[in-house]
Amino acid sequence: MHVTSRRFKDNVRGAVNDANLRQSLATMKTGFRVKRGLAVAALPEFEALREAGKAIKTHTLEHLDHYLEHFEARVLERGGHVHWAPDAETARRAVLDICRTHGAKTVTKGKSMVAEEIELNAFLEGHGIRPVETDLGEYIIQLRHELPSHIIAPAIHVRKSQVASTFRESHPQFPADRPLEEPRELLDEARTVLREHFLGADVGITGANFLVAETGSSVIVTNEGNGDLTQLLPRVHIVVTSIEKVVPTLEDTGTLLRLLARSATGQIMSSYTTVSTGPRRPDDPDGPDHFHVVLLDNGRSRLLGGEFQDVLRCIRCAACINHCPVYGAVGGHAYGSVYPGPIGSVLTPGLASLEESASLPNASTLCGRCEEVCPMKIPLPRMLRHWREQEFARHLTPARTRWGLRAWAFAARRPWLYRLGTGLAGRLLSRLGRGRGRLARLPLAGGWTQVRDLPVPPPGGTFMARYKRGETR
Amino acid sequence: MPPETTPPGVPRVALLVTCLADLFRPTVAQAALRLLDAAGCTVRVPERQTCCGQPAFNSGDRVDAVAQARFMVEALEAESVDYVVAPSGSCASHIRHQYPILLGDDPAWAGRARELADKTHELLSFLVDRLGWTDVPGRLDAQVTYHDTCSGVRELGVKAQPRALMARVEGLAVTELAAPEECCGFGGTFCVKYPDISGRMAGDKADDVVATGAGMVLGGDMGCLLNIAGMLKRRGSSVQVRHVAEVLAGLTDAAPPIGEGTEAP
């Protein structure tokens, strides 16, 4: 997994001052958040549903080997194939081999975060195969040579006018003076272009929202129907997915689907829910001749049995991202990982390494909003703190922070020293504030005063000093 | 009055001053004393208390977080009381929720941590939920707005209580923020480690505050209030910032608003 999170701080600086991004993120806050709120409020049993969903995933993760083997056996029975991929390279190779076996030149792709994680598009292009994204958002960012900035709305950072100019550049077959101001016009143009690709593709690649152990099925949800066309029209359907997507029964997906759409977009159900089970049978009117499932691990099994196991319950609804004030301030690209927001900050150090992504677990106020809205009740703040603990234990925390903490901890357990320190600090700050009650600059406090004033204590000493003097009643 | 001689039925309370109120805003602890007193409690201020230990805990320094938790259990146990009350959701929540986990593996400390956790409360929810008391002495002619602090609202359910108490302050009119539960961007050490993000979040909060037209913003945690005041003052805004306890206790004359001085700006 390619991670550029080391540049997080620099990325952030650009992001907070990007006016286009600000507008996009403001739309997200009023859109996704409000819609989810209404959908949840309209379902009295939402809380019970969360518990049920959590129980399904918790149980499955505790018996993951069993359900995965069961899933594989059912896929094979139905005439499909399963490719176990311990890492991204194996997964990419598996996809390429299947494409080559069938002489594929072009592949259509439904939206898949796992495909993003293994950087499948660049790999296929490098081997002479043209991948075409068919989800509108993914299509837009593919044309713009960008990465997704959100797991369910990959082009959320792109404004409508930017989409229009991208289409003008990328679709020279249409009249240059065509109107592209309205969303409908953009959508129609994308449909026209994608229609050709759907019909011409040799292989269709999709992700999976769920894998069903009892039936060997993969389940995807879309709002554009592009997933259906991607997986039904070409001769070959490859499901690129990861091991934690499996659930025991089809019934279980019903529970999880009810949570997924509400948490993600505030819909009761996504417009399309598609269940694929094996290749086309003799009586089927349509469907692929070949059905492959590439099952990616890529670090997930390492998280089993430890303090991060619960993060594998994630159903990728993006509710945590939509409600995260940090994501809301910087957008997805700043994170330097295909998984942004709170879920990404927990997942990325697990899938890549903590060394590459140590900024991410720290870039959170631990405000708790993510856990509050997570349909799977993943304790994301607790996990962010676990990463911080590992970072501290492995001496990845900057020396200045470590020494600062050490000095603070030393004093905080010695009240006489602590009072001496707070007394001095209080008097000093108060005097520096010179009756204005605040400071615009303070040496060693640049992190604070760079963006805001520092209110200083009023004269008269700390509370503990005043209390001792009997001045507090 | 020593706790041993407290008449039966009078709640004995230890005040957890909190390190930020101690240093930056003594009037908050003073207001808490006054409110608890008015509510009929006997209040002690444990002498050896310092800080609950969140700076270490949230920085991943578990060793110091555990040591600090032990230190504070001992410091707060020194007074034999029924309750420990803090004018902060963040510190109260840390003791309530994290001490039993931090000290849970140590048989010598687990029980003591649990006992302290169970009797520790955030000030406003303590007054309303525990004592059923809303008869606040404060009077203030002002239009204010209220910021729900993250630990308070999400970890302790502090939402209705401050509003119930503010409703009893004569002259006070409360206008709600558009996003009262949105984090202000303080986040402990987060605010100095990521000033760009923190500044953006504080800026959004300041915009929300100004848009209400209120002349004052109140809240229940000093960290958030220092952050919000710092941003409003940097922007030259005349909106005043105070801890809600100061208004409830009628102590607004005891100190200028947060980030403002005795001189005219």
Coordinates of N, CA and C in Angstrom, one line a residue, chain A residues 159-304:
Chain A
R159 N -15.0 20.2 -7.9 CA -16.2 21.1 -8.1 C -16.8 20.8 -9.5
K160 N -18.1 21.1 -9.6 CA -18.8 20.8 -10.9 C -18.1 21.4 -12.1
S161 N -17.6 22.7 -11.9 CA -17.0 23.4 -13.0 C -15.7 22.7 -13.4
Q162 N -15.0 22.1 -12.4 CA -13.8 21.4 -12.7 C -14.1 20.1 -13.5
V163 N -15.2 19.4 -13.2 CA -15.6 18.2 -13.9 C -15.8 18.6 -15.4
A164 N -16.5 19.7 -15.6 CA -16.8 20.2 -16.9 C -15.5 20.4 -17.7
S165 N -14.5 21.0 -17.1 CA -13.3 21.2 -17.9 C -12.6 19.9 -18.1
T166 N -12.6 19.0 -17.2 CA -12.0 17.7 -17.4 C -12.7 17.0 -18.5
F167 N -14.0 17.0 -18.6 CA -14.7 16.3 -19.6 C -14.4 17.0 -21.0
R168 N -14.3 18.3 -21.0 CA -14.0 18.9 -22.3 C -12.6 18.5 -22.8
E169 N -11.7 18.3 -21.9 CA -10.3 17.9 -22.3 C -10.3 16.4 -22.7
S170 N -11.1 15.6 -22.0 CA -11.0 14.2 -22.2 C -11.9 13.6 -23.2
H171 N -12.9 14.3 -23.6 CA -13.9 13.9 -24.6 C -13.9 14.7 -25.8
P172 N -12.9 14.7 -26.6 CA -12.8 15.5 -27.8 C -13.8 15.2 -28.9
Q173 N -14.5 14.0 -28.7 CA -15.5 13.6 -29.7 C -16.7 14.4 -29.7
F174 N -17.0 15.2 -28.7 CA -18.2 16.0 -28.6 C -17.9 17.4 -29.0
P175 N -19.0 18.1 -29.5 CA -18.8 19.6 -29.9 C -18.2 20.4 -28.8
A176 N -17.2 21.2 -29.1 CA -16.5 22.0 -28.1 C -17.4 23.0 -27.4
D177 N -18.5 23.4 -28.0 CA -19.4 24.4 -27.4 C -20.6 23.8 -26.7
R178 N -20.5 22.5 -26.4 CA -21.7 21.9 -25.8 C -21.9 22.5 -24.3
P179 N -23.1 22.6 -23.9 CA -23.3 23.0 -22.5 C -23.0 22.0 -21.5
L180 N -22.2 22.3 -20.5 CA -21.9 21.3 -19.4 C -22.0 22.0 -18.1
E181 N -23.0 22.9 -17.9 CA -23.1 23.6 -16.6 C -23.9 22.8 -15.6
E182 N -24.9 22.0 -16.1 CA -25.8 21.3 -15.3 C -25.3 19.9 -14.9
P183 N -25.5 19.4 -13.7 CA -25.1 18.1 -13.4 C -25.7 17.0 -14.3
R184 N -26.9 17.3 -14.8 CA -27.6 16.3 -15.7 C -26.8 16.2 -17.0
E185 N -26.2 17.3 -17.5 CA -25.5 17.3 -18.7 C -24.2 16.5 -18.6
L186 N -23.6 16.7 -17.4 CA -22.3 16.0 -17.1 C -22.6 14.5 -17.0
L187 N -23.7 14.2 -16.4 CA -24.1 12.8 -16.2 C -24.4 12.1 -17.5
D188 N -25.1 12.8 -18.4 CA -25.5 12.2 -19.7 C -24.3 12.0 -20.5
E189 N -23.3 12.9 -20.4 CA -22.1 12.7 -21.2 C -21.3 11.5 -20.7
A190 N -21.2 11.4 -19.4 CA -20.5 10.3 -18.8 C -21.2 9.0 -19.2
R191 N -22.5 9.0 -19.2 CA -23.2 7.7 -19.5 C -23.0 7.3 -21.0
T192 N -23.0 8.3 -21.8 CA -22.8 8.0 -23.3 C -21.4 7.4 -23.5
V193 N -20.4 8.0 -22.8 CA -19.0 7.5 -23.0 C -18.9 6.1 -22.4
L194 N -19.4 6.0 -21.2 CA -19.3 4.7 -20.4 C -20.0 3.5 -21.1
R195 N -21.2 3.9 -21.7 CA -22.0 2.8 -22.4 C -21.1 2.0 -23.4
E196 N -20.3 2.7 -24.1 CA -19.4 2.1 -25.1 C -18.4 1.1 -24.4
H197 N -17.9 1.6 -23.3 CA -16.9 0.8 -22.5 C -17.6 -0.4 -21.9
F198 N -18.8 -0.3 -21.4 CA -19.5 -1.4 -20.9 C -19.6 -2.5 -21.9
L199 N -19.9 -2.1 -23.1 CA -20.2 -3.1 -24.2 C -18.9 -3.7 -24.7
G200 N -17.8 -2.9 -24.6 CA -16.6 -3.4 -25.3 C -15.6 -4.1 -24.4
A201 N -15.9 -4.0 -23.0 CA -14.9 -4.6 -22.1 C -14.8 -6.1 -22.2
D202 N -13.5 -6.6 -22.0 CA -13.3 -8.0 -22.0 C -13.5 -8.6 -20.6
V203 N -13.2 -7.8 -19.6 CA -13.2 -8.3 -18.2 C -13.9 -7.1 -17.4
G204 N -14.7 -7.5 -16.4 CA -15.3 -6.6 -15.5 C -14.8 -6.8 -14.1
I205 N -14.3 -5.8 -13.4 CA -13.8 -5.9 -12.1 C -14.7 -5.1 -11.1
T206 N -15.1 -5.8 -10.1 CA -15.8 -5.0 -9.0 C -15.2 -5.3 -7.7
G207 N -15.5 -4.6 -6.7 CA -15.2 -4.9 -5.3 C -16.3 -5.7 -4.7
A208 N -16.4 -5.8 -3.4 CA -17.6 -6.4 -2.8 C -17.8 -5.7 -1.5
N209 N -19.1 -5.5 -1.2 CA -19.4 -4.9 0.1 C -19.5 -6.1 1.1
F210 N -20.0 -7.2 0.7 CA -20.0 -8.4 1.5 C -19.8 -9.6 0.7
L211 N -19.2 -10.6 1.3 CA -19.1 -12.0 0.8 C -20.0 -12.9 1.6
V212 N -20.7 -13.8 1.0 CA -21.6 -14.6 1.8 C -21.1 -16.0 1.9
A213 N -20.8 -16.5 3.1 CA -20.1 -17.8 3.2 C -21.1 -18.9 2.8
E214 N -22.4 -18.8 3.2 CA -23.3 -19.9 2.9 C -23.6 -20.1 1.4
T215 N -23.4 -19.1 0.6 CA -23.8 -19.2 -0.8 C -22.6 -19.0 -1.7
G216 N -21.5 -18.5 -1.2 CA -20.4 -18.2 -2.1 C -20.7 -17.0 -3.0
S217 N -21.5 -16.1 -2.5 CA -21.9 -14.9 -3.3 C -21.1 -13.7 -2.9
S218 N -21.0 -12.8 -3.8 CA -20.5 -11.4 -3.5 C -21.6 -10.4 -3.7
V219 N -21.7 -9.5 -2.8 CA -22.7 -8.5 -2.8 C -22.2 -7.1 -3.0
I220 N -22.7 -6.3 -3.9 CA -22.2 -4.9 -4.0 C -23.5 -4.0 -4.0
V221 N -23.2 -2.8 -3.6 CA -24.3 -1.8 -3.7 C -23.7 -0.6 -4.5
T222 N -24.6 -0.1 -5.4 CA -24.2 1.1 -6.1 C -25.5 2.0 -6.2
N223 N -25.2 3.3 -6.6 CA -26.4 4.1 -6.9 C -26.5 4.4 -8.3
E224 N -25.6 3.9 -9.1 CA -25.6 4.2 -10.5 C -25.9 3.0 -11.4
G225 N -25.9 1.9 -10.9 CA -26.1 0.7 -11.7 C -24.9 0.3 -12.5
N226 N -23.8 1.0 -12.3 CA -22.6 0.7 -13.1 C -22.0 -0.7 -12.7
G227 N -22.3 -1.0 -11.4 CA -21.7 -2.3 -11.0 C -22.3 -3.5 -11.7
D228 N -23.7 -3.4 -11.9 CA -24.3 -4.5 -12.7 C -23.8 -4.6 -14.1
L229 N -23.7 -3.5 -14.7 CA -23.2 -3.5 -16.1 C -21.7 -4.0 -16.2
T230 N -21.0 -3.6 -15.2 CA -19.6 -4.0 -15.1 C -19.4 -5.6 -15.0
Q231 N -20.3 -6.1 -14.1 CA -20.1 -7.5 -13.8 C -20.9 -8.5 -14.7
L232 N -22.0 -7.9 -15.3 CA -22.8 -8.8 -16.1 C -22.5 -8.9 -17.6
L233 N -21.9 -7.8 -18.1 CA -21.8 -7.8 -19.6 C -20.5 -8.5 -20.1
P234 N -19.3 -8.3 -19.4 CA -18.1 -8.9 -20.0 C -18.1 -10.4 -19.7
R235 N -17.2 -11.1 -20.4 CA -17.2 -12.6 -20.3 C -16.6 -13.0 -18.9
V236 N -15.8 -12.1 -18.3 CA -15.2 -12.5 -17.1 C -15.5 -11.5 -16.0
H237 N -15.8 -12.0 -14.8 CA -16.1 -11.1 -13.7 C -15.0 -11.4 -12.6
I238 N -14.2 -10.4 -12.2 CA -13.3 -10.6 -11.1 C -13.8 -9.7 -10.0
V239 N -13.9 -10.4 -8.8 CA -14.2 -9.6 -7.6 C -12.9 -9.4 -6.8
V240 N -12.5 -8.2 -6.7 CA -11.3 -7.9 -5.9 C -11.7 -7.4 -4.6
T241 N -11.4 -8.2 -3.6 CA -12.0 -7.9 -2.2 C -11.0 -8.3 -1.2
S242 N -11.4 -8.1 0.1 CA -10.5 -8.5 1.2 C -11.2 -9.4 2.2
I243 N -10.4 -10.1 3.0 CA -10.9 -11.2 3.8 C -12.0 -10.9 4.8
E244 N -11.9 -9.6 5.3 CA -12.9 -9.3 6.4 C -14.3 -9.0 5.9
K245 N -14.5 -9.1 4.6 CA -15.8 -8.8 4.0 C -16.8 -9.9 4.1
V246 N -16.3 -11.1 4.6 CA -17.2 -12.3 4.6 C -18.1 -12.2 5.8
V247 N -19.4 -12.6 5.6 CA -20.3 -12.8 6.7 C -21.0 -14.2 6.5
P248 N -21.5 -14.8 7.5 CA -22.0 -16.2 7.4 C -23.1 -16.4 6.4
T249 N -24.2 -15.6 6.5 CA -25.4 -15.9 5.7 C -25.9 -14.7 4.9
L250 N -26.7 -15.0 3.9 CA -27.4 -13.9 3.1 C -28.3 -13.1 4.0
E251 N -28.9 -13.7 5.0 CA -29.7 -13.0 6.0 C -28.9 -11.9 6.7
D252 N -27.6 -12.3 7.0 CA -26.8 -11.3 7.7 C -26.5 -10.0 6.9
T253 N -26.4 -10.2 5.6 CA -26.2 -9.1 4.7 C -27.4 -8.1 4.8
G254 N -28.6 -8.7 5.0 CA -29.8 -7.9 5.1 C -29.6 -6.9 6.3
T255 N -29.2 -7.4 7.4 CA -29.0 -6.5 8.6 C -27.9 -5.4 8.3
L256 N -26.8 -5.9 7.7 CA -25.7 -4.9 7.4 C -26.1 -3.9 6.3
L257 N -26.8 -4.3 5.3 CA -27.2 -3.4 4.3 C -28.1 -2.3 4.8
R258 N -29.0 -2.7 5.8 CA -29.9 -1.7 6.4 C -29.0 -0.6 7.1
L259 N -27.9 -1.0 7.7 CA -27.1 -0.1 8.4 C -26.2 0.7 7.4
L260 N -25.8 0.0 6.4 CA -24.8 0.6 5.5 C -25.3 1.9 4.8
A261 N -26.5 1.7 4.1 CA -27.0 2.9 3.3 C -27.4 4.0 4.2
R262 N -28.0 3.7 5.3 CA -28.4 4.8 6.2 C -27.2 5.6 6.7
S263 N -26.2 4.8 7.1 CA -25.0 5.5 7.7 C -24.2 6.2 6.6
A264 N -24.2 5.7 5.4 CA -23.4 6.3 4.4 C -24.0 7.6 3.8
T265 N -25.2 7.4 3.2 CA -25.8 8.5 2.4 C -27.2 8.9 2.9
G266 N -27.6 8.2 4.0 CA -29.0 8.5 4.5 C -30.1 7.8 3.7
Q267 N -29.7 6.9 2.8 CA -30.7 6.2 2.0 C -31.2 5.0 2.9
I268 N -32.4 4.6 2.6 CA -32.9 3.4 3.2 C -32.2 2.2 2.7
M269 N -32.1 2.2 1.4 CA -31.2 1.2 0.7 C -30.5 1.9 -0.5
S270 N -29.4 1.4 -0.9 CA -28.8 2.0 -2.1 C -29.7 1.6 -3.3
S271 N -29.5 2.4 -4.4 CA -30.4 2.2 -5.5 C -30.3 0.7 -6.1
Y272 N -29.1 0.2 -6.1 CA -28.9 -1.1 -6.6 C -28.1 -2.0 -5.6
T273 N -28.7 -3.1 -5.3 CA -28.0 -4.1 -4.5 C -27.9 -5.4 -5.4
T274 N -26.6 -5.8 -5.7 CA -26.5 -6.9 -6.6 C -25.8 -8.1 -6.0
V275 N -26.3 -9.2 -6.1 CA -25.8 -10.4 -5.5 C -25.3 -11.3 -6.7
S276 N -24.0 -11.6 -6.7 CA -23.4 -12.4 -7.8 C -23.0 -13.8 -7.2
T277 N -23.4 -14.8 -7.8 CA -23.1 -16.2 -7.3 C -22.6 -17.0 -8.5
G278 N -21.3 -17.1 -8.6 CA -20.7 -17.9 -9.6 C -20.9 -17.4 -11.1
P279 N -20.4 -18.1 -12.1 CA -20.6 -17.7 -13.4 C -22.0 -18.0 -13.9
R280 N -22.3 -17.6 -15.1 CA -23.6 -17.8 -15.7 C -23.9 -19.3 -15.8
R281 N -25.2 -19.6 -15.4 CA -25.6 -21.0 -15.5 C -26.3 -21.2 -16.9
P282 N -26.5 -22.4 -17.3 CA -27.0 -22.6 -18.7 C -28.3 -21.9 -18.9
D283 N -29.2 -21.8 -17.9 CA -30.5 -21.2 -18.1 C -30.5 -19.7 -17.9
D284 N -29.4 -19.1 -17.4 CA -29.3 -17.7 -17.1 C -29.3 -16.9 -18.4
P285 N -30.2 -15.8 -18.5 CA -30.2 -15.0 -19.7 C -28.9 -14.2 -19.9
D286 N -28.2 -13.9 -18.8 CA -27.0 -13.1 -18.9 C -26.0 -13.5 -17.8
G287 N -24.9 -12.8 -17.8 CA -23.9 -13.1 -16.7 C -22.6 -13.5 -17.4
P288 N -21.5 -13.5 -16.6 CA -20.2 -13.8 -17.1 C -19.9 -15.3 -17.2
D289 N -19.0 -15.7 -18.1 CA -18.7 -17.1 -18.3 C -17.8 -17.5 -17.2
H290 N -17.0 -16.6 -16.7 CA -16.0 -16.9 -15.6 C -16.1 -16.0 -14.4
F291 N -16.0 -16.6 -13.3 CA -16.2 -15.8 -12.0 C -15.0 -16.1 -11.1
H292 N -14.3 -15.0 -10.8 CA -13.1 -15.1 -9.9 C -13.2 -14.2 -8.7
V293 N -12.7 -14.7 -7.6 CA -12.7 -13.8 -6.4 C -11.2 -13.8 -6.0
V294 N -10.7 -12.5 -5.9 CA -9.3 -12.3 -5.4 C -9.5 -11.8 -3.9
L295 N -9.0 -12.6 -3.0 CA -9.2 -12.3 -1.6 C -7.9 -11.8 -1.0
L296 N -7.9 -10.5 -0.7 CA -6.7 -9.9 -0.2 C -6.6 -9.9 1.3
D297 N -5.4 -10.2 1.8 CA -5.1 -10.0 3.2 C -4.4 -8.7 3.5
N298 N -3.2 -8.6 3.0 CA -2.5 -7.3 3.0 C -2.4 -6.7 4.4
G299 N -2.1 -7.5 5.4 CA -1.9 -7.0 6.8 C -3.1 -7.2 7.7
R300 N -4.3 -7.5 7.1 CA -5.5 -7.6 7.9 C -5.4 -8.7 9.0
S301 N -4.9 -9.9 8.6 CA -4.8 -11.0 9.5 C -3.9 -10.7 10.7
R302 N -2.9 -9.8 10.5 CA -2.1 -9.4 11.6 C -2.9 -8.7 12.7
L303 N -4.0 -8.0 12.3 CA -4.8 -7.3 13.2 C -5.7 -8.2 14.1
L304 N -5.9 -9.4 13.6 CA -6.8 -10.3 14.3 C -6.2 -10.7 15.7

